[in-house]
């Protein structure tokens, strides 16, 4: 058998997703007992207790989930004055992207996006035989003017990840507003706001654009703030007619009942949300001056992670941090050479980060 002849040519060019190093991998590699995992932007306070309590009461998993998820979708839509038909659910927001691209991308379509940005977007574009048009960031931020200039009659979709992964930066609200208004009405605008809850006041609120320009989808997830990364739940908010097309290709039962039950319960966990956001703000307030003291530039973060410059190569720094018990993400793997992407952790974890970066800087000096 020649597997290379069987596979679709688009798939042959792709690489499997490489997740951040797991704690057990790190333990095995370095034989250290304790590691802090700050590589996947998970919630350092854990999982929403209300979500955990809700799943613990479940016992009839032999029954297929009610695939309509009516109450969950109603609750997700409500804060924005939307209805159930504005909401498309998924097995994490990654799955929502796959559903949207399945519904709307045709071979040869161009998809304009930043470079670097969340790796799923270029990859899924190629999967559908469409063409990623990658526009370099400017000073770590989406260059919206250049992205607009990259739009051609072939452009089907434009992706703005706000805050951006891996840089943690956000776009400025007025600039985004001008950009969204100038975008042709038949170009789909995808605003990935996986970290929306962490953003400062005055940031872009993607849902406003669902109202003002119907060809807009906003992506959100329960993986970050609500601490449900492992259960997998994400969703899109968008125009009901377009969401209706996406519903035609969504895999049936793509959100499990435990995920749906936990996602709904988490929405009421105001205490966990408040504590999580407070911990993140405290982490930012601690890390930012510490990086400055060490002479390491970090982009101003609008999310729950930082993109900090390191002495030497990112991969060497990543390894050196691992040896010191801190699992981060090397910017080399994310299109961000010279920087590490580090999740903002608890006070204790953040102190460990600063200590490890400090000894790294001292070793190089
Ligand atoms: C920008 C961005 N979008 C989407 C996701 C994926 O979220 P989910 O776990 O909901 O698939 C991530 C996860 O890191 C992300 O950083």
Tab-separated table of C-alpha atoms and ligand atoms in Angstrom:
chain	number	residue	atom	x	y	z
A	1	UNK	CA	0.000	0.000	0.000
A	2	UNK	CA	1.181	3.524	-0.760
A	3	UNK	CA	-0.457	5.648	1.969
A	4	UNK	CA	0.926	8.780	0.349
A	5	UNK	CA	-1.186	8.074	-2.752
A	6	UNK	CA	-4.333	7.472	-0.724
A	7	UNK	CA	-4.287	10.611	1.349
A	8	UNK	CA	-5.810	13.885	0.072
A	9	UNK	CA	-2.939	16.124	-1.135
A	10	UNK	CA	-4.093	18.906	1.210
A	11	UNK	CA	-3.800	16.572	4.187
A	12	UNK	CA	-0.378	15.303	3.096
A	13	UNK	CA	1.024	18.804	3.601
A	14	UNK	CA	-0.325	19.193	7.145
A	15	UNK	CA	1.321	18.365	10.450
A	16	UNK	CA	-0.581	16.895	13.410
A	17	UNK	CA	-1.326	19.451	16.132
A	18	UNK	CA	1.417	19.531	18.762
A	19	UNK	CA	-0.111	20.376	22.125
A	20	UNK	CA	1.948	21.911	24.922
A	21	UNK	CA	4.147	19.509	26.886
A	22	UNK	CA	2.142	17.598	29.492
A	23	UNK	CA	3.297	17.350	33.089
A	24	UNK	CA	3.888	13.596	32.780
A	25	UNK	CA	6.077	14.139	29.693
A	26	UNK	CA	8.048	16.780	31.571
A	27	UNK	CA	8.435	14.535	34.619
A	28	UNK	CA	9.685	11.695	32.470
A	29	UNK	CA	12.137	13.903	30.603
A	30	UNK	CA	13.695	15.645	33.588
A	31	UNK	CA	12.912	13.340	36.514
A	32	UNK	CA	11.645	16.297	38.571
A	33	UNK	CA	8.764	15.634	40.932
A	34	UNK	CA	7.017	18.989	40.676
A	35	UNK	CA	6.138	20.842	37.508
A	36	UNK	CA	3.849	23.752	36.920
A	37	UNK	CA	2.066	23.600	33.579
A	38	UNK	CA	1.763	27.030	32.075
A	39	UNK	CA	1.758	25.954	28.449
A	40	UNK	CA	-1.895	25.842	27.362
A	41	UNK	CA	-3.530	28.896	28.929
A	42	UNK	CA	-5.688	26.851	31.260
A	43	UNK	CA	-7.310	28.290	34.384
A	44	UNK	CA	-4.797	27.999	37.268
A	45	UNK	CA	-7.656	27.955	39.808
A	46	UNK	CA	-9.011	24.734	38.326
A	47	UNK	CA	-12.551	23.951	37.171
A	48	UNK	CA	-15.700	25.873	38.030
A	49	UNK	CA	-16.982	24.163	41.224
A	50	UNK	CA	-20.592	24.574	40.092
A	51	UNK	CA	-19.767	22.805	36.810
A	52	UNK	CA	-18.052	19.979	38.689
A	53	UNK	CA	-21.004	19.589	41.057
A	54	UNK	CA	-23.415	19.482	38.125
A	55	UNK	CA	-21.590	16.674	36.317
A	56	UNK	CA	-21.335	14.640	39.507
A	57	UNK	CA	-25.127	14.344	39.628
A	58	UNK	CA	-25.315	12.739	36.161
A	59	UNK	CA	-26.054	9.050	35.916
A	60	UNK	CA	-27.899	8.290	32.690
A	61	UNK	CA	-25.134	8.543	30.135
A	62	UNK	CA	-26.657	5.748	28.047
A	63	UNK	CA	-29.043	8.356	26.634
A	64	UNK	CA	-27.968	10.515	23.694
A	65	UNK	CA	-27.745	14.168	24.519
A	66	UNK	CA	-30.619	16.412	23.419
A	67	UNK	CA	-28.727	17.785	20.441
A	68	UNK	CA	-30.706	21.013	20.323
A	69	UNK	CA	-29.071	22.305	23.549
A	70	UNK	CA	-31.912	24.789	23.706
A	71	UNK	CA	-31.497	26.079	27.249
A	72	UNK	CA	-27.716	26.368	26.958
A	73	UNK	CA	-27.967	28.243	23.678
A	74	UNK	CA	-30.667	30.501	25.112
A	75	UNK	CA	-28.449	31.385	28.058
A	76	UNK	CA	-25.421	32.048	25.825
A	77	UNK	CA	-27.445	34.316	23.550
A	78	UNK	CA	-29.329	36.209	26.264
A	79	UNK	CA	-26.630	38.659	27.440
A	80	UNK	CA	-26.389	40.067	23.920
A	81	UNK	CA	-30.107	40.246	23.196
A	82	UNK	CA	-29.801	37.372	20.713
A	83	UNK	CA	-31.979	34.292	20.358
A	84	UNK	CA	-31.270	30.569	20.312
A	85	UNK	CA	-30.857	30.636	16.510
A	86	UNK	CA	-27.813	32.896	16.848
A	87	UNK	CA	-25.809	30.139	18.586
A	88	UNK	CA	-23.828	27.244	17.105
A	89	UNK	CA	-22.272	24.859	19.621
A	90	UNK	CA	-19.124	22.767	19.300
A	91	UNK	CA	-16.678	20.354	20.856
A	92	UNK	CA	-14.512	23.289	21.847
A	93	UNK	CA	-14.268	26.335	19.618
A	94	UNK	CA	-11.805	24.399	17.425
A	95	UNK	CA	-14.714	22.240	16.356
A	96	UNK	CA	-16.827	25.326	15.685
A	97	UNK	CA	-14.130	26.579	13.300
A	98	UNK	CA	-14.155	23.229	11.517
A	99	UNK	CA	-17.958	23.397	11.176
A	100	UNK	CA	-17.893	26.960	9.848
A	101	UNK	CA	-15.117	26.236	7.372
A	102	UNK	CA	-16.975	23.101	6.189
A	103	UNK	CA	-20.067	25.185	5.543
A	104	UNK	CA	-18.486	28.220	3.915
A	105	UNK	CA	-15.065	27.496	2.382
A	106	UNK	CA	-14.722	26.380	-1.223
A	107	UNK	CA	-11.503	25.352	-2.977
A	108	UNK	CA	-9.558	28.421	-4.066
A	109	UNK	CA	-11.166	30.803	-1.554
A	110	UNK	CA	-8.735	33.117	0.181
A	111	UNK	CA	-8.723	33.460	3.956
A	112	UNK	CA	-6.964	36.540	5.308
A	113	UNK	CA	-5.418	36.175	8.768
A	114	UNK	CA	-2.584	37.509	10.886
A	115	UNK	CA	0.850	35.921	11.102
A	116	UNK	CA	1.443	34.542	13.645
A	117	UNK	CA	-1.998	33.699	14.892
A	118	UNK	CA	-3.785	30.653	16.289
A	119	UNK	CA	-2.412	27.753	14.232
A	120	UNK	CA	-5.760	26.136	13.588
A	121	UNK	CA	-6.756	28.858	11.123
A	122	UNK	CA	-4.043	28.396	8.478
A	123	UNK	CA	-4.276	24.649	8.907
A	124	UNK	CA	-8.032	24.324	8.438
A	125	UNK	CA	-7.872	26.730	5.513
A	126	UNK	CA	-5.449	24.378	3.735
A	127	UNK	CA	-7.601	21.391	4.682
A	128	UNK	CA	-10.466	22.824	2.635
A	129	UNK	CA	-8.164	23.543	-0.312
A	130	UNK	CA	-8.489	27.258	0.339
A	131	UNK	CA	-5.569	29.674	0.499
A	132	UNK	CA	-4.290	31.276	3.727
A	133	UNK	CA	-3.235	34.880	3.106
A	134	UNK	CA	-1.008	35.634	6.069
A	135	UNK	CA	-0.446	39.245	7.039
A	136	UNK	CA	2.454	39.907	9.465
A	137	UNK	CA	1.616	41.465	12.806
A	138	UNK	CA	2.888	44.968	13.422
A	139	UNK	CA	4.602	45.288	16.818
A	140	UNK	CA	2.823	42.102	17.868
A	141	UNK	CA	-0.650	43.398	16.947
A	142	UNK	CA	-2.949	42.599	13.995
A	143	UNK	CA	-2.130	45.039	11.184
A	144	UNK	CA	-5.729	45.749	10.265
A	145	UNK	CA	-4.886	48.201	7.469
A	146	UNK	CA	-2.637	45.637	5.796
A	147	UNK	CA	-5.249	42.919	6.310
A	148	UNK	CA	-7.853	45.103	4.621
A	149	UNK	CA	-5.453	45.758	1.756
A	150	UNK	CA	-4.996	41.994	1.373
A	151	UNK	CA	-8.714	41.469	0.672
A	152	UNK	CA	-9.376	40.559	-2.980
A	153	UNK	CA	-12.470	39.383	-4.891
A	154	UNK	CA	-11.369	35.866	-3.923
A	155	UNK	CA	-11.470	36.563	-0.185
A	156	UNK	CA	-14.204	34.506	1.467
A	157	UNK	CA	-13.224	34.999	5.054
A	158	UNK	CA	-11.120	37.219	7.319
A	159	UNK	CA	-10.042	36.036	10.761
A	160	UNK	CA	-9.205	38.358	13.649
A	161	UNK	CA	-8.080	36.638	16.850
A	162	UNK	CA	-8.646	39.140	19.644
A	163	UNK	CA	-6.745	38.817	21.912
A	164	UNK	CA	-4.316	37.142	19.580
A	165	UNK	CA	-2.678	33.834	20.371
A	166	UNK	CA	0.363	33.607	20.708
A	167	UNK	CA	1.070	37.314	21.312
A	168	UNK	CA	-1.714	38.091	23.874
A	169	UNK	CA	-2.310	41.461	22.224
A	170	UNK	CA	-5.645	43.057	21.368
A	171	UNK	CA	-6.663	45.341	18.540
A	172	UNK	CA	-7.640	48.898	19.252
A	173	UNK	CA	-11.399	49.413	19.237
A	174	UNK	CA	-11.621	52.376	16.853
A	175	UNK	CA	-9.211	50.791	14.391
A	176	UNK	CA	-11.243	47.595	14.460
A	177	UNK	CA	-14.438	49.520	13.920
A	178	UNK	CA	-13.053	51.223	10.822
A	179	UNK	CA	-11.770	47.868	9.583
A	180	UNK	CA	-15.106	46.088	10.063
A	181	UNK	CA	-17.000	48.886	8.309
A	182	UNK	CA	-14.623	48.844	5.344
A	183	UNK	CA	-14.782	45.081	4.871
A	184	UNK	CA	-17.048	44.133	1.927
A	185	UNK	CA	-20.394	42.837	3.217
A	186	UNK	CA	-19.967	39.466	1.506
A	187	UNK	CA	-16.681	38.693	3.232
A	188	UNK	CA	-17.204	36.625	6.364
A	189	UNK	CA	-15.523	38.121	9.436
A	190	UNK	CA	-14.570	35.586	12.125
A	191	UNK	CA	-13.638	37.186	15.448
A	192	UNK	CA	-12.086	34.551	17.702
A	193	UNK	CA	-12.490	35.804	21.259
A	194	UNK	CA	-11.462	32.738	23.250
A	195	UNK	CA	-10.068	35.091	25.927
A	196	UNK	CA	-12.765	37.802	25.770
A	197	UNK	CA	-13.571	37.750	29.482
A	198	UNK	CA	-10.002	38.666	30.421
A	199	UNK	CA	-9.884	41.773	28.213
A	200	UNK	CA	-9.771	45.258	29.732
A	201	UNK	CA	-12.707	47.664	29.508
A	202	UNK	CA	-12.998	49.374	26.154
A	203	UNK	CA	-11.926	46.296	24.189
A	204	UNK	CA	-13.623	45.095	21.022
A	205	UNK	CA	-16.932	43.384	21.783
A	206	UNK	CA	-17.299	41.056	18.811
A	207	UNK	CA	-21.030	40.539	19.260
A	208	UNK	CA	-21.732	44.187	18.358
A	209	UNK	CA	-20.574	43.351	14.853
A	210	UNK	CA	-22.941	40.398	14.531
A	211	UNK	CA	-25.625	43.070	14.702
A	212	UNK	CA	-24.046	45.662	12.436
A	213	UNK	CA	-22.665	43.378	9.692
A	214	UNK	CA	-24.470	40.041	9.400
A	215	UNK	CA	-21.571	38.110	7.809
A	216	UNK	CA	-19.808	37.990	11.186
A	217	UNK	CA	-19.161	35.138	13.599
A	218	UNK	CA	-17.812	35.542	17.124
A	219	UNK	CA	-16.144	32.503	18.686
A	220	UNK	CA	-16.115	31.905	22.422
A	221	UNK	CA	-15.054	29.005	24.633
A	222	UNK	CA	-15.512	27.562	28.110
A	223	UNK	CA	-11.961	26.149	27.998
A	224	UNK	CA	-10.283	29.149	29.597
A	225	UNK	CA	-12.202	31.222	32.145
A	226	UNK	CA	-14.538	28.405	33.226
A	227	UNK	CA	-11.761	25.818	33.429
A	228	UNK	CA	-13.490	23.268	31.190
A	229	UNK	CA	-10.738	22.677	28.589
A	230	UNK	CA	-10.860	18.940	29.041
A	231	UNK	CA	-14.639	18.639	28.661
A	232	UNK	CA	-14.641	20.587	25.381
A	233	UNK	CA	-17.238	23.267	24.884
A	234	UNK	CA	-17.145	26.283	22.598
A	235	UNK	CA	-19.656	28.176	20.494
A	236	UNK	CA	-20.182	30.762	17.789
A	237	UNK	CA	-22.586	33.683	17.842
A	238	UNK	CA	-23.752	34.757	14.414
A	239	UNK	CA	-26.553	35.691	12.073
A	240	UNK	CA	-29.352	33.066	12.249
A	241	UNK	CA	-29.428	32.494	8.492
A	242	UNK	CA	-25.685	31.797	8.333
A	243	UNK	CA	-25.782	29.758	11.570
A	244	UNK	CA	-28.567	27.734	9.934
A	245	UNK	CA	-26.227	26.720	7.097
A	246	UNK	CA	-23.520	25.753	9.576
A	247	UNK	CA	-26.060	23.628	11.495
A	248	UNK	CA	-26.491	21.510	8.351
A	249	UNK	CA	-22.890	20.265	8.601
A	250	UNK	CA	-22.356	20.232	12.366
A	251	UNK	CA	-21.662	16.669	13.484
A	252	UNK	CA	-24.648	15.327	15.426
A	253	UNK	CA	-24.052	15.129	19.180
A	254	UNK	CA	-20.766	17.035	18.898
A	255	UNK	CA	-21.291	18.417	22.421
A	256	UNK	CA	-21.539	15.647	25.007
A	257	UNK	CA	-24.072	15.825	27.787
A	258	UNK	CA	-21.432	16.224	30.518
A	259	UNK	CA	-19.970	19.126	28.542
A	260	UNK	CA	-23.371	20.744	28.050
A	261	UNK	CA	-24.399	20.270	31.691
A	262	UNK	CA	-21.091	21.681	32.932
A	263	UNK	CA	-21.163	24.584	30.482
A	264	UNK	CA	-24.632	25.623	31.637
A	265	UNK	CA	-23.785	25.350	35.336
A	266	UNK	CA	-20.549	27.316	34.854
A	267	UNK	CA	-22.528	30.280	33.549
A	268	UNK	CA	-23.923	30.749	37.058
A	269	UNK	CA	-20.561	30.430	38.796
A	270	UNK	CA	-20.063	34.132	39.420
A	271	UNK	CA	-17.799	33.512	42.384
A	272	UNK	CA	-15.388	31.366	40.354
A	273	UNK	CA	-15.406	33.890	37.508
A	274	UNK	CA	-14.673	36.736	39.920
A	275	UNK	CA	-11.835	34.849	41.613
A	276	UNK	CA	-10.355	33.756	38.276
A	277	UNK	CA	-10.363	37.261	36.846
A	278	UNK	CA	-8.928	38.701	40.075
A	279	UNK	CA	-6.119	36.125	40.060
A	280	UNK	CA	-5.329	36.988	36.461
A	281	UNK	CA	-5.236	40.721	37.193
A	282	UNK	CA	-2.981	40.135	40.205
A	283	UNK	CA	-0.715	37.985	38.024
A	284	UNK	CA	-0.458	40.730	35.397
A	285	UNK	CA	0.311	43.336	38.042
A	286	UNK	CA	3.084	41.135	39.424
A	287	UNK	CA	4.615	39.887	36.161
A	288	UNK	CA	4.725	43.068	34.151
A	289	UNK	CA	7.117	45.040	36.426
A	290	UNK	CA	9.108	41.852	37.098
A	291	UNK	CA	9.748	41.399	33.370
A	292	UNK	CA	10.742	45.030	33.165
A	293	UNK	CA	13.225	44.611	36.003
A	294	UNK	CA	14.732	41.649	34.175
A	295	UNK	CA	14.932	43.697	30.970
A	296	UNK	CA	12.648	41.256	29.144
A	297	UNK	CA	10.066	42.806	26.848
A	298	UNK	CA	6.525	41.437	27.056
A	299	UNK	CA	3.611	42.548	24.903
A	300	UNK	CA	0.836	44.208	26.920
A	301	UNK	CA	-1.462	41.266	27.583
A	302	UNK	CA	-5.232	41.325	27.160
A	303	UNK	CA	-5.536	37.633	27.988
A	304	UNK	CA	-4.509	35.030	30.593
A	305	UNK	CA	-1.024	34.566	29.201
A	306	UNK	CA	2.058	36.572	28.315
A	307	UNK	CA	4.447	36.556	25.375
A	308	UNK	CA	7.788	37.425	26.901
A	309	UNK	CA	11.142	37.896	25.265
A	310	UNK	CA	13.902	35.570	26.420
A	311	UNK	CA	17.673	35.658	26.233
A	312	UNK	CA	18.920	33.341	23.457
A	313	UNK	CA	16.607	31.147	21.427
A	314	UNK	CA	13.065	30.416	22.525
A	315	UNK	CA	13.594	26.676	22.343
A	316	UNK	CA	16.692	26.842	24.556
A	317	UNK	CA	14.791	28.998	27.018
A	318	UNK	CA	11.861	26.582	26.939
A	319	UNK	CA	14.206	23.695	27.791
A	320	UNK	CA	15.910	25.693	30.525
A	321	UNK	CA	12.535	26.585	32.050
A	322	UNK	CA	11.527	22.908	31.944
A	323	UNK	CA	14.670	22.014	33.867
A	324	UNK	CA	13.544	24.517	36.478
A	325	UNK	CA	10.119	22.895	36.703
A	326	UNK	CA	8.108	25.325	34.551
A	327	UNK	CA	6.365	24.113	31.404
A	328	UNK	CA	5.898	26.931	28.868
A	329	UNK	CA	5.442	27.128	25.103
A	330	UNK	CA	8.403	27.949	22.877
A	331	UNK	CA	7.667	30.801	20.504
A	332	UNK	CA	9.704	28.943	17.886
A	333	UNK	CA	6.832	26.502	17.533
A	334	UNK	CA	4.293	29.323	17.332
A	335	UNK	CA	5.840	31.686	14.791
A	336	UNK	CA	7.128	33.943	17.580
A	337	UNK	CA	10.892	33.372	17.790
A	338	UNK	CA	12.761	34.848	20.744
A	339	UNK	CA	9.734	34.651	23.059
A	340	UNK	CA	8.009	32.206	25.334
A	341	UNK	CA	4.265	32.025	25.734
A	342	UNK	CA	3.505	31.571	29.424
A	343	UNK	CA	0.099	31.205	31.066
A	344	UNK	CA	-0.500	33.578	33.974
A	345	UNK	CA	-0.705	31.295	37.000
A	346	UNK	CA	-1.286	31.509	40.732
A	347	UNK	CA	0.907	33.853	42.803
A	348	UNK	CA	3.190	30.930	43.643
A	349	UNK	CA	3.477	29.811	40.016
A	350	UNK	CA	4.149	33.347	38.805
A	351	UNK	CA	6.931	33.720	41.385
A	352	UNK	CA	8.471	30.527	40.032
A	353	UNK	CA	8.301	31.923	36.489
A	354	UNK	CA	10.077	35.111	37.500
A	355	UNK	CA	12.696	33.200	39.460
A	356	UNK	CA	13.348	30.831	36.528
A	357	UNK	CA	13.485	33.649	33.971
A	358	UNK	CA	15.782	35.585	36.292
A	359	UNK	CA	18.272	32.732	36.544
A	360	UNK	CA	18.047	32.265	32.772
A	361	UNK	CA	18.865	35.927	32.207
A	362	UNK	CA	21.694	35.753	34.744
A	363	UNK	CA	23.149	32.639	33.080
A	364	UNK	CA	23.281	34.419	29.722
A	365	UNK	CA	24.599	37.747	31.034
B	1	LIG	C1	-7.324	31.923	20.107
B	1	LIG	C2	-7.837	30.583	20.476
B	1	LIG	N1	-8.944	30.132	19.895
B	1	LIG	C3	-9.436	28.925	20.194
B	1	LIG	C4	-8.815	28.114	21.110
B	1	LIG	C5	-9.349	26.731	21.342
B	1	LIG	O1	-10.323	26.697	22.259
B	1	LIG	P1	-11.159	25.385	22.514
B	1	LIG	O2	-10.529	24.695	23.672
B	1	LIG	O3	-12.516	25.913	22.811
B	1	LIG	O4	-11.171	24.532	21.274
B	1	LIG	C6	-7.676	28.536	21.758
B	1	LIG	C7	-7.008	27.646	22.723
B	1	LIG	O5	-5.907	27.802	23.125
B	1	LIG	C8	-7.169	29.809	21.427
B	1	LIG	O6	-6.046	30.240	21.991
